[in-house]
Coordinates of C-alpha atoms in Angstrom, one line a residue:
M1 CA -49.6 32.3 -38.7
G2 CA -48.8 32.6 -42.4
Q3 CA -45.8 34.4 -43.7
T4 CA -45.3 36.6 -46.8
D5 CA -43.9 34.8 -49.8
D6 CA -40.2 35.9 -49.8
R7 CA -38.7 32.9 -51.7
D8 CA -36.1 33.4 -54.4
P9 CA -37.8 32.7 -57.7
K10 CA -34.6 31.0 -58.8
A11 CA -34.5 28.7 -55.8
P12 CA -35.4 25.0 -56.2
A13 CA -39.1 24.3 -55.9
L14 CA -40.2 23.2 -52.4
S15 CA -42.3 20.0 -52.0
P16 CA -45.9 20.7 -51.0
A17 CA -45.3 19.7 -47.4
A18 CA -42.1 21.9 -47.1
D19 CA -44.2 24.8 -48.5
V20 CA -46.8 24.3 -45.8
V21 CA -44.1 24.3 -43.1
R22 CA -42.5 27.4 -44.7
R23 CA -45.8 29.3 -44.5
L24 CA -47.2 28.1 -41.2
D25 CA -44.1 27.3 -39.0
R26 CA -41.0 29.2 -40.0
D27 CA -39.1 28.0 -36.9
R28 CA -39.4 24.4 -38.0
F29 CA -38.8 25.2 -41.6
V30 CA -35.4 26.6 -40.7
L31 CA -34.5 23.8 -38.4
T32 CA -35.4 21.2 -41.0
L33 CA -33.2 22.9 -43.7
M34 CA -30.3 22.3 -41.3
A35 CA -31.2 18.6 -40.8
P36 CA -29.6 15.8 -42.9
P37 CA -30.9 16.0 -46.5
A38 CA -32.0 12.4 -46.6
R39 CA -34.4 13.0 -43.6
R40 CA -35.8 16.4 -44.6
E41 CA -38.9 15.3 -46.5
A42 CA -39.9 13.0 -43.6
L43 CA -39.5 15.9 -41.2
F44 CA -41.4 18.2 -43.5
G45 CA -44.2 15.7 -43.6
L46 CA -44.3 15.5 -39.8
F47 CA -44.1 19.2 -39.3
A48 CA -46.7 19.9 -42.0
L49 CA -49.0 17.5 -40.2
A50 CA -48.4 19.3 -36.9
A51 CA -49.1 22.7 -38.5
E52 CA -52.3 21.4 -40.1
L53 CA -53.5 19.9 -36.8
A54 CA -52.7 23.2 -35.0
Q55 CA -55.1 25.0 -37.3
V56 CA -58.1 22.8 -36.7
A57 CA -59.4 24.2 -33.4
G58 CA -59.5 27.8 -34.8
R59 CA -61.2 26.8 -38.0
V60 CA -64.3 25.0 -36.6
R61 CA -67.2 26.4 -34.7
E62 CA -68.2 23.1 -33.1
P63 CA -65.9 20.6 -31.5
L64 CA -67.6 17.7 -33.4
M65 CA -66.5 19.2 -36.7
G66 CA -62.9 19.3 -35.4
V67 CA -63.1 15.7 -34.3
M68 CA -64.2 14.7 -37.8
R69 CA -61.2 16.6 -39.3
L70 CA -58.8 15.0 -36.9
Q71 CA -60.3 11.5 -37.6
Y72 CA -59.2 11.9 -41.3
W73 CA -55.6 12.0 -40.1
R74 CA -56.1 9.1 -37.8
D75 CA -57.5 7.1 -40.7
V76 CA -54.4 7.8 -42.8
I77 CA -52.0 6.8 -40.0
E78 CA -53.9 3.6 -39.2
A79 CA -54.6 2.6 -42.9
A80 CA -53.3 -0.7 -44.2
D81 CA -52.2 1.3 -47.2
P82 CA -51.5 4.8 -46.0
I83 CA -50.4 6.0 -49.5
A84 CA -53.8 5.0 -51.0
A85 CA -55.6 6.6 -48.0
A86 CA -53.7 9.8 -48.4
R87 CA -54.1 10.2 -52.2
G88 CA -55.2 13.7 -53.2
N89 CA -53.9 15.5 -50.1
P90 CA -50.3 16.6 -50.5
V91 CA -49.6 16.8 -46.8
A92 CA -51.1 13.4 -46.1
E93 CA -49.2 12.0 -49.1
A94 CA -45.9 13.3 -47.6
L95 CA -46.8 11.8 -44.3
A96 CA -47.6 8.4 -45.9
V97 CA -44.6 8.3 -48.3
H98 CA -41.9 9.8 -46.2
T99 CA -42.8 10.2 -42.5
L100 CA -44.5 7.0 -41.6
P101 CA -41.8 4.7 -43.1
A102 CA -39.2 6.8 -41.2
L103 CA -41.0 6.3 -38.0
A104 CA -41.4 2.5 -38.5
V105 CA -38.0 1.9 -36.9
P106 CA -37.4 -1.9 -36.8
A107 CA -35.5 -1.9 -33.5
L108 CA -37.9 0.4 -31.8
G109 CA -39.7 -2.3 -30.0
A110 CA -36.6 -3.0 -27.9
R111 CA -36.0 0.6 -27.1
P112 CA -37.6 2.6 -24.3
G113 CA -40.6 4.9 -25.1
A114 CA -43.5 4.9 -27.4
S115 CA -43.3 4.0 -31.1
G116 CA -43.5 6.6 -33.8
P117 CA -47.1 5.9 -34.7
T118 CA -48.0 6.0 -31.0
L119 CA -46.5 9.4 -30.8
L120 CA -48.7 10.6 -33.7
H121 CA -51.8 9.2 -32.0
E122 CA -50.7 11.1 -28.8
L123 CA -50.5 14.3 -31.0
L124 CA -53.9 13.7 -32.4
E125 CA -55.5 13.0 -29.0
A126 CA -54.0 16.2 -27.6
H127 CA -55.6 18.2 -30.4
V128 CA -58.9 16.5 -29.8
N129 CA -58.7 17.6 -26.2
D130 CA -57.8 21.2 -27.3
L131 CA -61.1 21.5 -29.2
T132 CA -62.9 22.5 -26.0
P133 CA -63.6 26.3 -25.9
D134 CA -62.6 26.3 -22.3
P135 CA -59.1 27.6 -21.4
P136 CA -56.6 25.4 -19.5
A137 CA -57.5 25.5 -15.8
D138 CA -53.9 25.9 -14.7
G139 CA -50.3 25.6 -15.7
A140 CA -50.3 21.9 -15.4
A141 CA -53.2 21.6 -17.9
L142 CA -51.4 24.0 -20.3
R143 CA -48.2 22.1 -19.9
G144 CA -50.1 18.9 -20.7
L145 CA -51.3 20.4 -24.0
A146 CA -47.7 21.5 -25.0
F147 CA -46.4 18.1 -23.9
G148 CA -48.8 16.2 -26.0
T149 CA -48.6 18.4 -29.1
A150 CA -45.1 20.0 -29.6
G151 CA -43.4 17.6 -27.1
A152 CA -44.7 14.5 -28.9
T153 CA -43.9 16.1 -32.3
V154 CA -40.3 16.8 -31.5
E155 CA -39.8 13.4 -29.9
A156 CA -41.1 11.9 -33.2
A157 CA -38.8 14.1 -35.2
G158 CA -35.9 12.7 -33.1
L159 CA -37.0 9.2 -34.1
V160 CA -37.0 10.3 -37.8
L161 CA -33.3 11.2 -37.3
G162 CA -32.6 7.9 -35.6
A163 CA -32.4 9.1 -32.0
T164 CA -34.1 6.2 -30.3
D165 CA -32.2 6.2 -27.0
A166 CA -33.8 7.2 -23.8
A167 CA -31.7 10.4 -23.2
S168 CA -32.4 11.7 -26.7
R169 CA -36.1 11.1 -26.4
A170 CA -36.4 12.7 -23.0
A171 CA -34.4 15.8 -24.1
A172 CA -36.5 16.1 -27.3
R173 CA -39.7 15.8 -25.4
H174 CA -38.7 18.5 -22.9
V175 CA -37.3 21.0 -25.5
G176 CA -40.4 20.4 -27.6
T177 CA -42.7 21.1 -24.7
A178 CA -40.8 24.3 -23.9
W179 CA -41.0 25.4 -27.5
G180 CA -44.7 24.6 -27.6
L181 CA -45.4 26.6 -24.5
V182 CA -43.6 29.6 -26.0
A183 CA -45.6 29.1 -29.3
L184 CA -48.9 29.0 -27.4
V185 CA -48.0 32.3 -25.8
R186 CA -47.0 33.9 -29.1
A187 CA -50.3 32.7 -30.7
T188 CA -52.3 34.6 -28.0
P189 CA -53.4 37.5 -30.3
V190 CA -54.6 35.1 -33.0
V191 CA -56.3 32.8 -30.5
I192 CA -58.2 35.6 -28.8
R193 CA -59.5 36.8 -32.2
Q194 CA -60.8 33.3 -32.6
G195 CA -62.7 33.7 -29.3
R196 CA -60.5 31.4 -27.3
L197 CA -57.7 31.7 -24.8
R198 CA -54.8 29.4 -24.1
L199 CA -53.3 30.8 -20.9
P200 CA -53.8 29.4 -17.4
A201 CA -57.2 30.5 -16.2
D202 CA -56.0 30.5 -12.5
A203 CA -53.2 33.0 -13.3
T204 CA -55.5 35.4 -15.2
R205 CA -58.2 35.2 -12.5
A206 CA -55.6 36.0 -9.9
A207 CA -54.7 39.1 -11.9
G208 CA -58.4 40.2 -11.9
Y209 CA -59.8 38.9 -15.2
D210 CA -61.4 35.6 -16.0
P211 CA -60.8 34.2 -19.5
A212 CA -64.2 35.3 -20.9
A213 CA -63.4 38.9 -19.9
I214 CA -60.1 38.7 -21.7
V215 CA -61.6 37.3 -24.8
A216 CA -64.2 40.1 -24.7
G217 CA -61.5 42.7 -24.6
R218 CA -62.0 44.0 -21.1
D219 CA -58.3 43.5 -20.0
T220 CA -57.5 46.7 -21.8
E221 CA -54.1 47.1 -20.1
R222 CA -53.3 43.4 -20.7
S223 CA -52.3 43.0 -17.1
A224 CA -54.0 39.6 -16.7
I225 CA -52.7 38.5 -20.1
R226 CA -49.2 39.3 -19.0
A227 CA -49.7 37.5 -15.7
G228 CA -50.8 34.4 -17.6
V229 CA -47.9 34.7 -19.9
R230 CA -45.4 35.0 -17.0
A231 CA -46.8 31.8 -15.5
V232 CA -46.2 30.0 -18.8
L233 CA -42.7 31.3 -19.2
R234 CA -41.8 29.8 -15.8
L235 CA -43.1 26.4 -17.1
A236 CA -41.0 26.7 -20.2
D237 CA -37.9 27.5 -18.1
A238 CA -38.5 24.3 -16.1
E239 CA -38.8 22.2 -19.3
L240 CA -35.5 23.6 -20.7
A241 CA -33.8 22.8 -17.4
Q242 CA -35.0 19.2 -17.6
A243 CA -33.9 19.0 -21.2
R244 CA -30.4 20.1 -20.2
A245 CA -30.1 17.3 -17.7
F246 CA -30.5 14.8 -20.6
R247 CA -28.8 16.7 -23.5
A248 CA -25.2 15.6 -22.6
E249 CA -26.1 12.0 -23.0
A250 CA -28.3 12.4 -26.1
A251 CA -27.2 11.0 -29.4
R252 CA -25.5 13.3 -31.8
C253 CA -28.1 12.6 -34.5
A254 CA -30.8 14.2 -32.2
R255 CA -29.1 17.7 -32.2
P256 CA -30.9 19.2 -35.2
M257 CA -34.2 18.8 -33.3
L258 CA -32.8 19.7 -29.9
R259 CA -32.3 23.1 -31.4
H260 CA -35.9 23.7 -30.6
G261 CA -34.4 24.7 -27.3
T262 CA -32.5 27.6 -28.9
L263 CA -35.8 28.8 -30.4
A264 CA -37.6 28.5 -27.1
E265 CA -34.8 30.5 -25.3
Q266 CA -35.0 33.2 -27.9
G267 CA -38.8 33.4 -27.4
L268 CA -38.4 33.6 -23.7
R269 CA -35.9 36.4 -23.8
T270 CA -38.1 38.4 -26.2
L271 CA -41.3 37.9 -24.2
R272 CA -39.5 39.0 -21.0
R273 CA -38.1 42.1 -22.7
A274 CA -41.8 42.8 -23.7
D275 CA -42.9 42.4 -20.0
G276 CA -44.9 39.3 -21.0
D277 CA -47.0 41.1 -23.6
P278 CA -47.6 38.9 -26.7
F279 CA -49.0 41.9 -28.5
D280 CA -45.7 43.7 -28.3
A281 CA -44.2 44.4 -31.7
R282 CA -40.9 42.7 -30.7
V283 CA -42.8 39.4 -30.2
M284 CA -44.9 39.8 -33.3
R285 CA -41.8 40.3 -35.4
L286 CA -39.9 37.4 -33.9
R287 CA -38.0 35.3 -36.5
P288 CA -35.7 32.3 -36.1
P289 CA -32.1 33.2 -35.3
T290 CA -30.8 31.7 -38.5
G291 CA -27.2 32.7 -38.0
R292 CA -27.0 31.2 -34.6
L293 CA -28.7 28.0 -35.7
L294 CA -26.4 27.7 -38.7
L295 CA -23.3 28.2 -36.5
A296 CA -24.6 25.5 -34.2
S297 CA -25.2 23.2 -37.1
L298 CA -21.7 23.8 -38.5
V299 CA -19.9 23.1 -35.2
G300 CA -22.2 20.1 -34.4
R301 CA -24.0 21.6 -31.4

């Protein structure tokens, strides 16, 4: 969701990719500002890509049109000369100039896990699968969506920062998945306006409303929406618990991106105070806890 333009006119101009992230993903904009300066533009390119991809499903009426839009990004990533392929698109140019080289880690082939470009392909494929108008059948399906989108993105962000070890990658994937689950819940009002629903269908049906009825506005007390949200929050709790099991062994350089966990925890607390209602004003007004994140950055947590 876009934000109002509250920049200081005297502040240094942002790159086009950074401005996309500022407008569409304030959480990751703040996190990236607290990452090492030399890696920021590569992260902004990655997160701008993620933000652009997340917009596709809601902007197209037919899945085929979405597939065509996503194919453009696949072509840029796979091009022999990505910079030439990206020319004219500021986000694609940032991806080609800054992000793809940062993900081309020479030693990665000897490390556990997928390569950086493979993670980007996983991200693209997850968004292709999300083009269906049907909601996720259950929590496992929704978790798979978050795992392949936000989870893959945060793992790739860790690689940009040099975190190629197995513990860092596992921690990043789990905190990213948790953050992605919370983000999917927070987006519920917007997604419903688009005629879609991204809550577990089995949970909403158990509460008395199928997804089509929710989209049509018949869940007037939002009881089924809240039931679906509570199911998602339990999934996010489980992802954060798994992330904690790896965090102690994760590389120090991964920490700026592992702070996605702090953002996920904040979202979980706020949603629970709102009784699982994503339309609640407290949820709609949620902003990154900048002071807490800054303190964590200063003390190296």
